[in-house]
Amino acid sequence: EVQLVESGGGLVQPGGSLRLSCAVSGFTFSTYEMNWVRQAPGKGLEWVSYITTSSSTIYYADSVKGRFTISRDNARNSLYLQMNSLRAEDTAIYYCVRGRGSTTVWGQGTLVTVSS
Amino acid sequence: DIVMTQSPDSLAVSLGERATINCKSSQSVFHSSNNKNYLAWYQQKPGQPPKLLIYWASTRESGVPDRFSGSGSGTDFSLTISSLQAEDVAVYHCQHYYTAPYTFGQGTKLEIK
């Protein structure tokens, strides 16, 4: 069974940092591109970042560029999102998402709350 | 960046009736190299992550009931539920995956009338 399990969310003060992790199982992680997508409370979906299988190509949404860093460890079957300089508007559920289009699978998400 | 705009924002349809949700992209998401539209539809129920329904604009994901269908090409797309069931109450999202950023529409809330 394909599984993506996010962790690392929580309450953080504005300006603080968090590192999200996504542990995957049930498929060959190293052969799939990966994404982070977030959803603010009661709002729509916002694509955050993308990484290719070898980490050779990485993209970010303008809203997080320069503050967030996506990475992966294929040996550990894990995806990461380092989030720095957090703002109130970064408050959201963060989803780890495998692939694009036909290969898409979503994790259950982890909640990040940025508040003083 | 490609902007995705869904209409309507919300929709109320009677059980057994047809529901249609539209999605318009600010640029074409059709790739001539493989004749495919890089457009997906997702269903999201409260407290759950989105679930893939349709990819390549019209290909139904395995296990998705055939009352769900996707159509369109270029910049204009639709998701149609041919006969609304109670379990179809959800928010529906379109997303392009043509080129980064892979933006979503704002979502359409589907309810029972």
CSV table of N, CA, C and O in Angstrom, one decimal, chain B residues 6-13 17-23 41 67-71 77-84 92 108-110:
chain,number,residue,atom,x,y,z
B,6,GLN,N,-11.8,28.7,-11.4
B,6,GLN,CA,-13.0,27.8,-11.4
B,6,GLN,C,-14.3,28.6,-11.3
B,6,GLN,O,-14.3,29.7,-10.7
B,7,SER,N,-15.3,28.0,-11.9
B,7,SER,CA,-16.7,28.6,-11.7
B,7,SER,C,-17.7,27.4,-11.7
B,7,SER,O,-17.5,26.4,-12.4
B,8,PRO,N,-18.7,27.6,-10.9
B,8,PRO,CA,-18.9,28.7,-9.9
B,8,PRO,C,-18.1,28.4,-8.6
B,8,PRO,O,-17.4,27.3,-8.6
B,9,ASP,N,-18.1,29.3,-7.7
B,9,ASP,CA,-17.4,29.0,-6.4
B,9,ASP,C,-18.2,28.0,-5.6
B,9,ASP,O,-17.6,27.3,-4.8
B,10,SER,N,-19.5,28.0,-5.7
B,10,SER,CA,-20.3,27.0,-5.0
B,10,SER,C,-21.5,26.6,-5.9
B,10,SER,O,-21.9,27.4,-6.8
B,11,LEU,N,-22.0,25.4,-5.7
B,11,LEU,CA,-23.0,24.8,-6.6
B,11,LEU,C,-23.9,23.9,-5.7
B,11,LEU,O,-23.4,23.1,-5.0
B,12,ALA,N,-25.2,24.1,-5.9
B,12,ALA,CA,-26.2,23.2,-5.2
B,12,ALA,C,-27.0,22.5,-6.3
B,12,ALA,O,-27.6,23.1,-7.1
B,13,VAL,N,-27.0,21.2,-6.2
B,13,VAL,CA,-27.6,20.3,-7.2
B,13,VAL,C,-28.5,19.3,-6.5
B,13,VAL,O,-28.1,18.7,-5.5
B,17,GLU,N,-29.3,14.6,-10.3
B,17,GLU,CA,-29.2,15.6,-11.3
B,17,GLU,C,-27.7,15.8,-11.7
B,17,GLU,O,-26.8,15.3,-11.0
B,18,ARG,N,-27.5,16.5,-12.8
B,18,ARG,CA,-26.1,16.7,-13.3
B,18,ARG,C,-25.5,17.9,-12.7
B,18,ARG,O,-26.1,18.9,-12.5
B,19,ALA,N,-24.2,17.8,-12.4
B,19,ALA,CA,-23.4,18.9,-11.8
B,19,ALA,C,-22.2,19.1,-12.8
B,19,ALA,O,-21.5,18.2,-13.1
B,20,THR,N,-22.0,20.4,-13.1
B,20,THR,CA,-20.9,20.7,-14.0
B,20,THR,C,-20.1,21.8,-13.3
B,20,THR,O,-20.6,22.9,-12.9
B,21,ILE,N,-18.8,21.6,-13.2
B,21,ILE,CA,-17.8,22.6,-12.7
B,21,ILE,C,-16.8,23.0,-13.8
B,21,ILE,O,-16.3,22.1,-14.5
B,22,ASN,N,-16.6,24.2,-13.9
B,22,ASN,CA,-15.7,24.7,-15.0
B,22,ASN,C,-14.3,25.2,-14.4
B,22,ASN,O,-14.2,25.7,-13.3
B,23,CYS,N,-13.3,25.1,-15.3
B,23,CYS,CA,-12.0,25.5,-14.9
B,23,CYS,C,-11.3,26.1,-16.1
B,23,CYS,O,-11.3,25.5,-17.2
B,41,TRP,N,-8.2,17.0,-11.9
B,41,TRP,CA,-9.3,17.3,-11.0
B,41,TRP,C,-9.2,16.5,-9.7
B,41,TRP,O,-8.9,15.3,-9.8
B,67,ARG,N,-19.6,8.0,-13.2
B,67,ARG,CA,-20.5,9.2,-13.3
B,67,ARG,C,-19.6,10.5,-13.3
B,67,ARG,O,-20.2,11.6,-13.6
B,68,PHE,N,-18.4,10.4,-13.0
B,68,PHE,CA,-17.4,11.5,-13.1
B,68,PHE,C,-16.8,11.5,-14.4
B,68,PHE,O,-16.2,10.5,-14.9
B,69,SER,N,-16.8,12.6,-15.1
B,69,SER,CA,-16.1,12.8,-16.4
B,69,SER,C,-15.4,14.1,-16.5
B,69,SER,O,-16.0,15.1,-16.0
B,70,GLY,N,-14.3,14.2,-17.2
B,70,GLY,CA,-13.6,15.4,-17.5
B,70,GLY,C,-13.6,15.7,-19.0
B,70,GLY,O,-13.5,14.7,-19.8
B,71,SER,N,-13.6,17.0,-19.3
B,71,SER,CA,-13.6,17.3,-20.8
B,71,SER,C,-12.9,18.7,-20.9
B,71,SER,O,-12.6,19.4,-19.9
B,77,PHE,N,-11.9,23.8,-19.4
B,77,PHE,CA,-12.1,22.5,-19.0
B,77,PHE,C,-13.4,22.4,-18.1
B,77,PHE,O,-13.8,23.4,-17.5
B,78,SER,N,-13.9,21.1,-18.0
B,78,SER,CA,-15.1,20.9,-17.2
B,78,SER,C,-15.0,19.6,-16.5
B,78,SER,O,-14.4,18.6,-17.1
B,79,LEU,N,-15.6,19.5,-15.3
B,79,LEU,CA,-15.8,18.3,-14.6
B,79,LEU,C,-17.3,18.1,-14.5
B,79,LEU,O,-18.0,19.0,-14.0
B,80,THR,N,-17.8,17.0,-14.9
B,80,THR,CA,-19.2,16.7,-14.8
B,80,THR,C,-19.5,15.5,-14.0
B,80,THR,O,-18.8,14.4,-14.2
B,81,ILE,N,-20.5,15.6,-13.1
B,81,ILE,CA,-21.0,14.4,-12.4
B,81,ILE,C,-22.4,14.2,-13.0
B,81,ILE,O,-23.3,15.1,-12.9
B,82,SER,N,-22.6,13.1,-13.6
B,82,SER,CA,-23.8,12.9,-14.4
B,82,SER,C,-25.0,12.7,-13.6
B,82,SER,O,-26.1,13.1,-14.0
B,83,SER,N,-24.9,12.1,-12.4
B,83,SER,CA,-26.1,11.9,-11.6
B,83,SER,C,-25.6,12.0,-10.1
B,83,SER,O,-25.0,11.0,-9.6
B,84,LEU,N,-25.8,13.1,-9.5
B,84,LEU,CA,-25.2,13.4,-8.2
B,84,LEU,C,-25.7,12.5,-7.1
B,84,LEU,O,-26.9,12.2,-7.0
B,92,TYR,N,-14.3,20.6,-5.0
B,92,TYR,CA,-13.6,20.1,-6.2
B,92,TYR,C,-12.5,21.1,-6.6
B,92,TYR,O,-12.8,22.3,-6.7
B,108,THR,N,-14.3,24.6,-5.8
B,108,THR,CA,-15.8,24.7,-6.0
B,108,THR,C,-16.5,23.8,-5.0
B,108,THR,O,-16.2,22.6,-5.0
B,109,LYS,N,-17.3,24.4,-4.2
B,109,LYS,CA,-18.0,23.6,-3.1
B,109,LYS,C,-19.3,23.1,-3.7
B,109,LYS,O,-20.2,23.9,-4.2
B,110,LEU,N,-19.5,21.8,-3.7
B,110,LEU,CA,-20.7,21.2,-4.3
B,110,LEU,C,-21.6,20.6,-3.1
B,110,LEU,O,-21.1,19.9,-2.2
